[in-house]
Amino acid sequence: MPVPPSAGFQLSWIARMLRTRFDARARTVGLTRAQWTMIVAVRLSEGATQAEVASHLEINSVTAGRIIDRLQAAEWIERRPDPVDRRVNRLYVTAKAAPVLEKLSVLGAEEEEVSLAGFSAEERDTLMRLLGRITDNLVAAPAPSLLPIDDCGDEDEAIPAKPLTRAVG
């Protein structure tokens, strides 16, 4: 199918292909997209609450809880009580998840090489700079009042928008 020339559609199309390819690769280590996304999100924000991670991933807390329950049962993520508020649990990646995270990192690097094949170092730098500018523009723009319903398809309510931040790098 030909891809329309709009930047938004192109970016969406590329993101979908990257997710699909990476999801297939992640299944080789026994993870679903929801699980590897959660493990990486917790790793990037160790000590965050379930609600904070759910907001970051743009899924609701119930869906996040189900994913975390499975990852906790597999001993890849653990919940620790908050030292100040006993009603709150903080999330941490376990040592058992380290090899999985390393494998995901390798798979991600391999997929990035596939997607950027034929690009010079200068072109890669330019691409990253331009993508960063798009991110900055979207972060600075007024946010819509609601984000889309999460991908899981098992919830009927939209999720209130939280401010987005740009990953440094």
Short mmCIF file of N, CA and C in Angstrom, two decimals:
data_model
loop_
_atom_site.label_atom_id
_atom_site.label_comp_id
_atom_site.label_asym_id
_atom_site.label_seq_id
_atom_site.Cartn_x
_atom_site.Cartn_y
_atom_site.Cartn_z
N MET A 1 0.85 -1.18 0.00
CA MET A 1 0.00 0.00 0.00
C MET A 1 0.90 1.24 0.00
N PRO A 2 0.65 2.16 -0.93
CA PRO A 2 1.45 3.39 -0.94
C PRO A 2 1.18 4.22 0.32
N VAL A 3 2.22 4.83 0.84
CA VAL A 3 2.10 5.65 2.04
C VAL A 3 1.89 7.10 1.63
N PRO A 4 0.80 7.75 2.11
CA PRO A 4 0.59 9.17 1.79
C PRO A 4 1.77 10.02 2.25
N PRO A 5 1.99 11.17 1.59
CA PRO A 5 3.18 11.97 1.87
C PRO A 5 3.15 12.79 3.16
N SER A 6 2.13 12.69 3.98
CA SER A 6 2.10 13.49 5.21
C SER A 6 3.12 12.96 6.22
N ALA A 7 3.79 13.89 6.90
CA ALA A 7 4.80 13.51 7.90
C ALA A 7 4.17 12.68 9.02
N GLY A 8 3.00 13.09 9.49
CA GLY A 8 2.34 12.36 10.56
C GLY A 8 2.03 10.93 10.17
N PHE A 9 1.51 10.75 8.96
CA PHE A 9 1.19 9.40 8.51
C PHE A 9 2.47 8.57 8.36
N GLN A 10 3.50 9.17 7.78
CA GLN A 10 4.78 8.47 7.62
C GLN A 10 5.33 8.02 8.98
N LEU A 11 5.34 8.94 9.95
CA LEU A 11 5.85 8.60 11.28
C LEU A 11 5.01 7.50 11.92
N SER A 12 3.70 7.58 11.77
CA SER A 12 2.81 6.57 12.33
C SER A 12 3.07 5.21 11.66
N TRP A 13 3.22 5.22 10.35
CA TRP A 13 3.48 3.99 9.60
C TRP A 13 4.80 3.36 10.02
N ILE A 14 5.83 4.18 10.13
CA ILE A 14 7.15 3.70 10.56
C ILE A 14 7.07 3.13 11.98
N ALA A 15 6.40 3.85 12.88
CA ALA A 15 6.27 3.37 14.26
C ALA A 15 5.56 2.03 14.32
N ARG A 16 4.51 1.87 13.51
CA ARG A 16 3.78 0.61 13.49
C ARG A 16 4.67 -0.53 12.99
N MET A 17 5.44 -0.28 11.92
CA MET A 17 6.33 -1.32 11.40
C MET A 17 7.42 -1.67 12.42
N LEU A 18 7.98 -0.66 13.07
CA LEU A 18 9.01 -0.91 14.09
C LEU A 18 8.44 -1.73 15.25
N ARG A 19 7.23 -1.36 15.72
CA ARG A 19 6.60 -2.10 16.82
C ARG A 19 6.34 -3.54 16.42
N THR A 20 5.80 -3.74 15.22
CA THR A 20 5.48 -5.09 14.75
C THR A 20 6.73 -5.95 14.65
N ARG A 21 7.78 -5.39 14.07
CA ARG A 21 9.04 -6.13 13.94
C ARG A 21 9.65 -6.44 15.31
N PHE A 22 9.69 -5.43 16.18
CA PHE A 22 10.29 -5.65 17.49
C PHE A 22 9.45 -6.61 18.32
N ASP A 23 8.13 -6.52 18.20
CA ASP A 23 7.25 -7.43 18.93
C ASP A 23 7.54 -8.87 18.53
N ALA A 24 7.69 -9.13 17.25
CA ALA A 24 8.00 -10.49 16.80
C ALA A 24 9.34 -10.96 17.37
N ARG A 25 10.31 -10.07 17.41
CA ARG A 25 11.63 -10.43 17.96
C ARG A 25 11.54 -10.65 19.48
N ALA A 26 10.77 -9.81 20.18
CA ALA A 26 10.65 -9.94 21.64
C ALA A 26 9.96 -11.24 22.02
N ARG A 27 9.09 -11.73 21.17
CA ARG A 27 8.43 -13.01 21.45
C ARG A 27 9.44 -14.16 21.53
N THR A 28 10.59 -13.99 20.91
CA THR A 28 11.62 -15.05 20.98
C THR A 28 12.19 -15.18 22.38
N VAL A 29 12.03 -14.16 23.22
CA VAL A 29 12.45 -14.26 24.62
C VAL A 29 11.25 -14.43 25.53
N GLY A 30 10.07 -14.70 24.93
CA GLY A 30 8.88 -15.03 25.71
C GLY A 30 8.08 -13.85 26.22
N LEU A 31 8.21 -12.69 25.57
CA LEU A 31 7.49 -11.51 26.04
C LEU A 31 6.48 -11.00 25.01
N THR A 32 5.35 -10.55 25.51
CA THR A 32 4.39 -9.85 24.66
C THR A 32 4.81 -8.39 24.57
N ARG A 33 4.21 -7.66 23.63
CA ARG A 33 4.51 -6.23 23.51
C ARG A 33 4.20 -5.51 24.82
N ALA A 34 3.05 -5.81 25.42
CA ALA A 34 2.68 -5.15 26.68
C ALA A 34 3.71 -5.42 27.77
N GLN A 35 4.23 -6.65 27.82
CA GLN A 35 5.20 -7.00 28.85
C GLN A 35 6.55 -6.34 28.63
N TRP A 36 7.08 -6.38 27.41
CA TRP A 36 8.39 -5.76 27.22
C TRP A 36 8.31 -4.26 27.36
N THR A 37 7.18 -3.68 26.94
CA THR A 37 7.01 -2.24 27.12
C THR A 37 7.00 -1.88 28.60
N MET A 38 6.31 -2.69 29.41
CA MET A 38 6.24 -2.43 30.85
C MET A 38 7.60 -2.60 31.51
N ILE A 39 8.32 -3.67 31.18
CA ILE A 39 9.64 -3.89 31.78
C ILE A 39 10.56 -2.71 31.48
N VAL A 40 10.57 -2.27 30.24
CA VAL A 40 11.43 -1.15 29.86
C VAL A 40 10.99 0.13 30.57
N ALA A 41 9.68 0.37 30.65
CA ALA A 41 9.17 1.57 31.33
C ALA A 41 9.56 1.57 32.80
N VAL A 42 9.44 0.42 33.46
CA VAL A 42 9.83 0.34 34.88
C VAL A 42 11.33 0.54 35.01
N ARG A 43 12.10 -0.04 34.12
CA ARG A 43 13.57 0.13 34.17
C ARG A 43 13.96 1.59 34.03
N LEU A 44 13.26 2.32 33.16
CA LEU A 44 13.58 3.73 32.93
C LEU A 44 13.09 4.64 34.06
N SER A 45 12.18 4.12 34.90
CA SER A 45 11.65 4.96 35.99
C SER A 45 11.54 4.14 37.27
N GLU A 46 12.62 3.45 37.62
CA GLU A 46 12.61 2.60 38.83
C GLU A 46 12.15 3.40 40.04
N GLY A 47 11.27 2.77 40.82
CA GLY A 47 10.74 3.43 42.00
C GLY A 47 9.45 4.19 41.74
N ALA A 48 9.00 4.21 40.49
CA ALA A 48 7.74 4.87 40.16
C ALA A 48 6.57 4.02 40.66
N THR A 49 5.43 4.65 40.82
CA THR A 49 4.22 3.92 41.21
C THR A 49 3.58 3.30 39.98
N GLN A 50 2.68 2.35 40.20
CA GLN A 50 1.94 1.74 39.12
C GLN A 50 1.18 2.80 38.33
N ALA A 51 0.57 3.75 39.02
CA ALA A 51 -0.19 4.81 38.35
C ALA A 51 0.71 5.68 37.49
N GLU A 52 1.91 5.97 37.98
CA GLU A 52 2.86 6.79 37.21
C GLU A 52 3.31 6.07 35.94
N VAL A 53 3.61 4.79 36.06
CA VAL A 53 4.03 4.02 34.89
C VAL A 53 2.87 3.88 33.91
N ALA A 54 1.67 3.63 34.42
CA ALA A 54 0.50 3.52 33.56
C ALA A 54 0.28 4.81 32.79
N SER A 55 0.39 5.94 33.46
CA SER A 55 0.23 7.23 32.81
C SER A 55 1.28 7.43 31.72
N HIS A 56 2.52 7.08 32.03
CA HIS A 56 3.61 7.21 31.06
C HIS A 56 3.34 6.36 29.81
N LEU A 57 2.80 5.16 30.01
CA LEU A 57 2.51 4.25 28.90
C LEU A 57 1.15 4.53 28.25
N GLU A 58 0.40 5.46 28.82
CA GLU A 58 -0.92 5.83 28.32
C GLU A 58 -1.89 4.64 28.34
N ILE A 59 -1.84 3.88 29.45
CA ILE A 59 -2.80 2.82 29.70
C ILE A 59 -3.40 3.07 31.07
N ASN A 60 -4.54 2.45 31.36
CA ASN A 60 -5.13 2.69 32.67
C ASN A 60 -4.49 1.79 33.73
N SER A 61 -4.70 2.14 34.98
CA SER A 61 -4.05 1.43 36.09
C SER A 61 -4.46 -0.04 36.18
N VAL A 62 -5.70 -0.35 35.82
CA VAL A 62 -6.16 -1.75 35.88
C VAL A 62 -5.38 -2.59 34.86
N THR A 63 -5.27 -2.09 33.64
CA THR A 63 -4.51 -2.80 32.61
C THR A 63 -3.05 -2.94 33.04
N ALA A 64 -2.47 -1.86 33.54
CA ALA A 64 -1.09 -1.90 34.02
C ALA A 64 -0.95 -2.93 35.14
N GLY A 65 -1.91 -2.96 36.04
CA GLY A 65 -1.87 -3.90 37.16
C GLY A 65 -1.83 -5.35 36.70
N ARG A 66 -2.62 -5.67 35.66
CA ARG A 66 -2.63 -7.04 35.13
C ARG A 66 -1.26 -7.41 34.56
N ILE A 67 -0.68 -6.48 33.81
CA ILE A 67 0.63 -6.75 33.21
C ILE A 67 1.68 -6.90 34.31
N ILE A 68 1.64 -6.01 35.29
CA ILE A 68 2.60 -6.06 36.40
C ILE A 68 2.43 -7.34 37.20
N ASP A 69 1.19 -7.78 37.42
CA ASP A 69 0.95 -9.04 38.13
C ASP A 69 1.67 -10.20 37.43
N ARG A 70 1.55 -10.27 36.10
CA ARG A 70 2.19 -11.35 35.35
C ARG A 70 3.72 -11.26 35.43
N LEU A 71 4.22 -10.03 35.30
CA LEU A 71 5.68 -9.85 35.37
C LEU A 71 6.21 -10.11 36.77
N GLN A 72 5.41 -9.80 37.78
CA GLN A 72 5.81 -10.08 39.15
C GLN A 72 5.81 -11.60 39.39
N ALA A 73 4.80 -12.29 38.86
CA ALA A 73 4.75 -13.75 39.01
C ALA A 73 5.95 -14.41 38.33
N ALA A 74 6.43 -13.81 37.24
CA ALA A 74 7.61 -14.32 36.55
C ALA A 74 8.91 -13.84 37.20
N GLU A 75 8.77 -13.03 38.25
CA GLU A 75 9.90 -12.48 39.02
C GLU A 75 10.80 -11.56 38.19
N TRP A 76 10.17 -10.79 37.27
CA TRP A 76 10.91 -9.82 36.48
C TRP A 76 10.72 -8.41 37.01
N ILE A 77 9.62 -8.19 37.71
CA ILE A 77 9.32 -6.89 38.34
C ILE A 77 8.88 -7.18 39.76
N GLU A 78 9.23 -6.28 40.67
CA GLU A 78 8.74 -6.43 42.04
C GLU A 78 8.10 -5.13 42.51
N ARG A 79 7.13 -5.31 43.39
CA ARG A 79 6.49 -4.17 44.04
C ARG A 79 7.08 -4.06 45.44
N ARG A 80 7.46 -2.85 45.81
CA ARG A 80 7.96 -2.61 47.17
C ARG A 80 7.11 -1.52 47.80
N PRO A 81 6.77 -1.67 49.08
CA PRO A 81 5.95 -0.65 49.73
C PRO A 81 6.67 0.70 49.77
N ASP A 82 5.91 1.74 49.57
CA ASP A 82 6.43 3.10 49.70
C ASP A 82 6.76 3.33 51.16
N PRO A 83 7.94 3.88 51.48
CA PRO A 83 8.31 4.07 52.89
C PRO A 83 7.45 5.09 53.62
N VAL A 84 6.79 5.98 52.89
CA VAL A 84 5.98 7.03 53.52
C VAL A 84 4.50 6.69 53.50
N ASP A 85 4.01 6.17 52.38
CA ASP A 85 2.58 5.88 52.21
C ASP A 85 2.40 4.39 51.97
N ARG A 86 1.95 3.66 52.98
CA ARG A 86 1.83 2.21 52.88
C ARG A 86 0.79 1.75 51.88
N ARG A 87 -0.07 2.66 51.42
CA ARG A 87 -1.07 2.30 50.41
C ARG A 87 -0.45 2.20 49.01
N VAL A 88 0.75 2.73 48.86
CA VAL A 88 1.40 2.84 47.55
C VAL A 88 2.54 1.83 47.44
N ASN A 89 2.64 1.20 46.28
CA ASN A 89 3.77 0.33 45.98
C ASN A 89 4.63 0.98 44.90
N ARG A 90 5.92 0.79 45.02
CA ARG A 90 6.88 1.28 44.03
C ARG A 90 7.36 0.09 43.21
N LEU A 91 7.64 0.32 41.94
CA LEU A 91 8.01 -0.76 41.02
C LEU A 91 9.51 -0.76 40.73
N TYR A 92 10.07 -1.96 40.70
CA TYR A 92 11.49 -2.14 40.42
C TYR A 92 11.68 -3.37 39.54
N VAL A 93 12.67 -3.32 38.68
CA VAL A 93 13.05 -4.47 37.86
C VAL A 93 13.95 -5.35 38.72
N THR A 94 13.76 -6.66 38.64
CA THR A 94 14.57 -7.59 39.43
C THR A 94 15.85 -7.95 38.68
N ALA A 95 16.77 -8.55 39.41
CA ALA A 95 18.02 -9.01 38.80
C ALA A 95 17.74 -10.07 37.74
N LYS A 96 16.68 -10.85 37.93
CA LYS A 96 16.32 -11.89 36.96
C LYS A 96 15.99 -11.28 35.59
N ALA A 97 15.54 -10.04 35.57
CA ALA A 97 15.17 -9.39 34.31
C ALA A 97 16.37 -8.84 33.54
N ALA A 98 17.53 -8.75 34.20
CA ALA A 98 18.71 -8.15 33.55
C ALA A 98 19.06 -8.81 32.22
N PRO A 99 19.11 -10.15 32.14
CA PRO A 99 19.43 -10.75 30.84
C PRO A 99 18.36 -10.46 29.78
N VAL A 100 17.11 -10.39 30.20
CA VAL A 100 16.02 -10.08 29.27
C VAL A 100 16.18 -8.65 28.76
N LEU A 101 16.47 -7.73 29.66
CA LEU A 101 16.68 -6.33 29.26
C LEU A 101 17.87 -6.21 28.32
N GLU A 102 18.93 -6.95 28.59
CA GLU A 102 20.11 -6.93 27.71
C GLU A 102 19.73 -7.45 26.33
N LYS A 103 18.98 -8.54 26.29
CA LYS A 103 18.55 -9.11 25.01
C LYS A 103 17.66 -8.12 24.26
N LEU A 104 16.73 -7.47 24.97
CA LEU A 104 15.87 -6.46 24.33
C LEU A 104 16.70 -5.32 23.77
N SER A 105 17.73 -4.93 24.49
CA SER A 105 18.62 -3.87 24.03
C SER A 105 19.33 -4.27 22.73
N VAL A 106 19.81 -5.50 22.68
CA VAL A 106 20.47 -6.01 21.48
C VAL A 106 19.48 -6.07 20.32
N LEU A 107 18.28 -6.59 20.58
CA LEU A 107 17.26 -6.66 19.54
C LEU A 107 16.91 -5.27 19.03
N GLY A 108 16.78 -4.32 19.94
CA GLY A 108 16.47 -2.94 19.55
C GLY A 108 17.56 -2.34 18.68
N ALA A 109 18.82 -2.58 19.05
CA ALA A 109 19.94 -2.06 18.26
C ALA A 109 19.96 -2.70 16.87
N GLU A 110 19.67 -4.00 16.81
CA GLU A 110 19.62 -4.67 15.51
C GLU A 110 18.51 -4.11 14.63
N GLU A 111 17.34 -3.88 15.21
CA GLU A 111 16.23 -3.32 14.44
C GLU A 111 16.53 -1.89 14.01
N GLU A 112 17.22 -1.14 14.84
CA GLU A 112 17.60 0.22 14.45
C GLU A 112 18.55 0.18 13.26
N GLU A 113 19.48 -0.77 13.27
CA GLU A 113 20.40 -0.91 12.13
C GLU A 113 19.64 -1.26 10.86
N VAL A 114 18.64 -2.13 10.96
CA VAL A 114 17.83 -2.48 9.79
C VAL A 114 17.11 -1.24 9.27
N SER A 115 16.51 -0.49 10.17
CA SER A 115 15.71 0.67 9.74
C SER A 115 16.57 1.81 9.21
N LEU A 116 17.81 1.91 9.65
CA LEU A 116 18.68 3.00 9.21
C LEU A 116 19.77 2.54 8.23
N ALA A 117 19.60 1.36 7.66
CA ALA A 117 20.57 0.84 6.69
C ALA A 117 20.73 1.83 5.55
N GLY A 118 21.97 2.08 5.17
CA GLY A 118 22.24 3.00 4.07
C GLY A 118 22.34 4.46 4.47
N PHE A 119 22.04 4.78 5.73
CA PHE A 119 22.17 6.15 6.22
C PHE A 119 23.61 6.38 6.66
N SER A 120 24.16 7.51 6.30
CA SER A 120 25.49 7.87 6.79
C SER A 120 25.36 8.32 8.25
N ALA A 121 26.49 8.42 8.93
CA ALA A 121 26.48 8.92 10.32
C ALA A 121 25.89 10.32 10.37
N GLU A 122 26.22 11.14 9.39
CA GLU A 122 25.69 12.51 9.34
C GLU A 122 24.17 12.51 9.14
N GLU A 123 23.68 11.62 8.26
CA GLU A 123 22.24 11.53 8.04
C GLU A 123 21.52 11.04 9.30
N ARG A 124 22.13 10.10 10.01
CA ARG A 124 21.53 9.61 11.26
C ARG A 124 21.45 10.74 12.28
N ASP A 125 22.53 11.52 12.40
CA ASP A 125 22.53 12.65 13.33
C ASP A 125 21.45 13.67 12.95
N THR A 126 21.34 13.95 11.66
CA THR A 126 20.33 14.90 11.18
C THR A 126 18.93 14.38 11.48
N LEU A 127 18.70 13.10 11.21
CA LEU A 127 17.39 12.50 11.49
C LEU A 127 17.05 12.64 12.97
N MET A 128 17.99 12.31 13.85
CA MET A 128 17.73 12.39 15.29
C MET A 128 17.45 13.83 15.71
N ARG A 129 18.18 14.76 15.14
CA ARG A 129 17.97 16.18 15.47
C ARG A 129 16.57 16.62 15.01
N LEU A 130 16.17 16.23 13.81
CA LEU A 130 14.85 16.61 13.29
C LEU A 130 13.73 15.95 14.09
N LEU A 131 13.90 14.68 14.42
CA LEU A 131 12.89 14.01 15.25
C LEU A 131 12.79 14.67 16.62
N GLY A 132 13.93 15.08 17.16
CA GLY A 132 13.93 15.81 18.44
C GLY A 132 13.16 17.11 18.34
N ARG A 133 13.29 17.81 17.23
CA ARG A 133 12.55 19.06 17.04
C ARG A 133 11.05 18.80 16.97
N ILE A 134 10.66 17.73 16.28
CA ILE A 134 9.23 17.37 16.24
C ILE A 134 8.73 17.09 17.65
N THR A 135 9.51 16.32 18.39
CA THR A 135 9.14 16.01 19.78
C THR A 135 9.00 17.28 20.59
N ASP A 136 9.97 18.17 20.49
CA ASP A 136 9.92 19.45 21.22
C ASP A 136 8.68 20.25 20.84
N ASN A 137 8.34 20.29 19.56
CA ASN A 137 7.15 21.02 19.11
C ASN A 137 5.89 20.44 19.74
N LEU A 138 5.79 19.12 19.76
CA LEU A 138 4.60 18.48 20.32
C LEU A 138 4.52 18.64 21.83
N VAL A 139 5.67 18.57 22.50
CA VAL A 139 5.69 18.76 23.96
C VAL A 139 5.26 20.18 24.30
N ALA A 140 5.70 21.15 23.50
CA ALA A 140 5.40 22.56 23.77
C ALA A 140 3.97 22.94 23.38
N ALA A 141 3.35 22.18 22.49
CA ALA A 141 2.00 22.51 22.01
C ALA A 141 0.97 22.23 23.09
N PRO A 142 -0.14 22.99 23.10
CA PRO A 142 -1.21 22.69 24.06
C PRO A 142 -1.70 21.25 23.87
N ALA A 143 -1.84 20.54 24.97
CA ALA A 143 -2.26 19.13 24.92
C ALA A 143 -3.77 19.04 24.79
N PRO A 144 -4.25 18.05 24.03
CA PRO A 144 -5.69 17.81 24.00
C PRO A 144 -6.15 17.34 25.38
N SER A 145 -7.43 17.46 25.64
CA SER A 145 -7.93 17.13 26.98
C SER A 145 -7.94 15.64 27.26
N LEU A 146 -7.99 14.81 26.22
CA LEU A 146 -8.01 13.37 26.43
C LEU A 146 -7.05 12.68 25.48
N LEU A 147 -6.42 11.63 25.96
CA LEU A 147 -5.58 10.79 25.12
C LEU A 147 -6.45 9.67 24.56
N PRO A 148 -6.00 8.98 23.52
CA PRO A 148 -6.80 7.89 22.96
C PRO A 148 -6.93 6.73 23.94
N ILE A 149 -7.94 5.92 23.71
CA ILE A 149 -8.14 4.71 24.51
C ILE A 149 -6.94 3.80 24.28
N ASP A 150 -6.52 3.08 25.32
CA ASP A 150 -5.32 2.24 25.17
C ASP A 150 -5.55 1.11 24.18
N ASP A 151 -4.45 0.52 23.71
CA ASP A 151 -4.47 -0.49 22.66
C ASP A 151 -5.10 -1.81 23.08
N CYS A 152 -5.24 -2.06 24.37
CA CYS A 152 -5.68 -3.38 24.82
C CYS A 152 -7.11 -3.69 24.43
N GLY A 153 -7.92 -2.69 24.20
CA GLY A 153 -9.27 -2.91 23.75
C GLY A 153 -10.21 -3.43 24.80
N ASP A 154 -9.79 -3.50 26.06
CA ASP A 154 -10.68 -4.04 27.08
C ASP A 154 -11.21 -2.97 28.02
N GLU A 155 -10.98 -1.72 27.70
CA GLU A 155 -11.47 -0.63 28.53
C GLU A 155 -12.22 0.36 27.66
N ASP A 156 -13.26 0.97 28.18
CA ASP A 156 -14.09 1.86 27.39
C ASP A 156 -13.90 3.33 27.70
N GLU A 157 -13.03 3.68 28.62
CA GLU A 157 -12.88 5.10 28.93
C GLU A 157 -11.56 5.64 28.41
N ALA A 158 -11.58 6.91 28.06
CA ALA A 158 -10.34 7.57 27.65
C ALA A 158 -9.54 7.92 28.89
N ILE A 159 -8.27 8.16 28.70
CA ILE A 159 -7.37 8.43 29.81
C ILE A 159 -7.03 9.91 29.82
N PRO A 160 -7.17 10.60 30.97
CA PRO A 160 -6.82 12.02 31.01
C PRO A 160 -5.36 12.23 30.61
N ALA A 161 -5.13 13.27 29.85
CA ALA A 161 -3.78 13.56 29.36
C ALA A 161 -2.86 13.99 30.48
N LYS A 162 -1.63 13.55 30.43
CA LYS A 162 -0.56 13.99 31.32
C LYS A 162 0.47 14.69 30.45
N PRO A 163 1.17 15.68 30.98
CA PRO A 163 2.19 16.34 30.18
C PRO A 163 3.26 15.34 29.74
N LEU A 164 3.68 15.46 28.51
CA LEU A 164 4.73 14.59 27.99
C LEU A 164 6.07 15.26 28.17
N THR A 165 7.10 14.47 28.30
CA THR A 165 8.45 15.01 28.37
C THR A 165 9.29 14.31 27.32
N ARG A 166 10.31 14.96 26.90
CA ARG A 166 11.19 14.40 25.88
C ARG A 166 12.31 13.63 26.55
N ALA A 167 12.57 12.43 26.05
CA ALA A 167 13.70 11.65 26.55
C ALA A 167 14.98 12.34 26.12
N VAL A 168 15.91 12.43 27.02
CA VAL A 168 17.18 13.06 26.73
C VAL A 168 18.06 12.05 26.02
N GLY A 169 18.71 12.47 24.97
CA GLY A 169 19.61 11.53 24.31
C GLY A 169 19.87 11.84 22.90
#
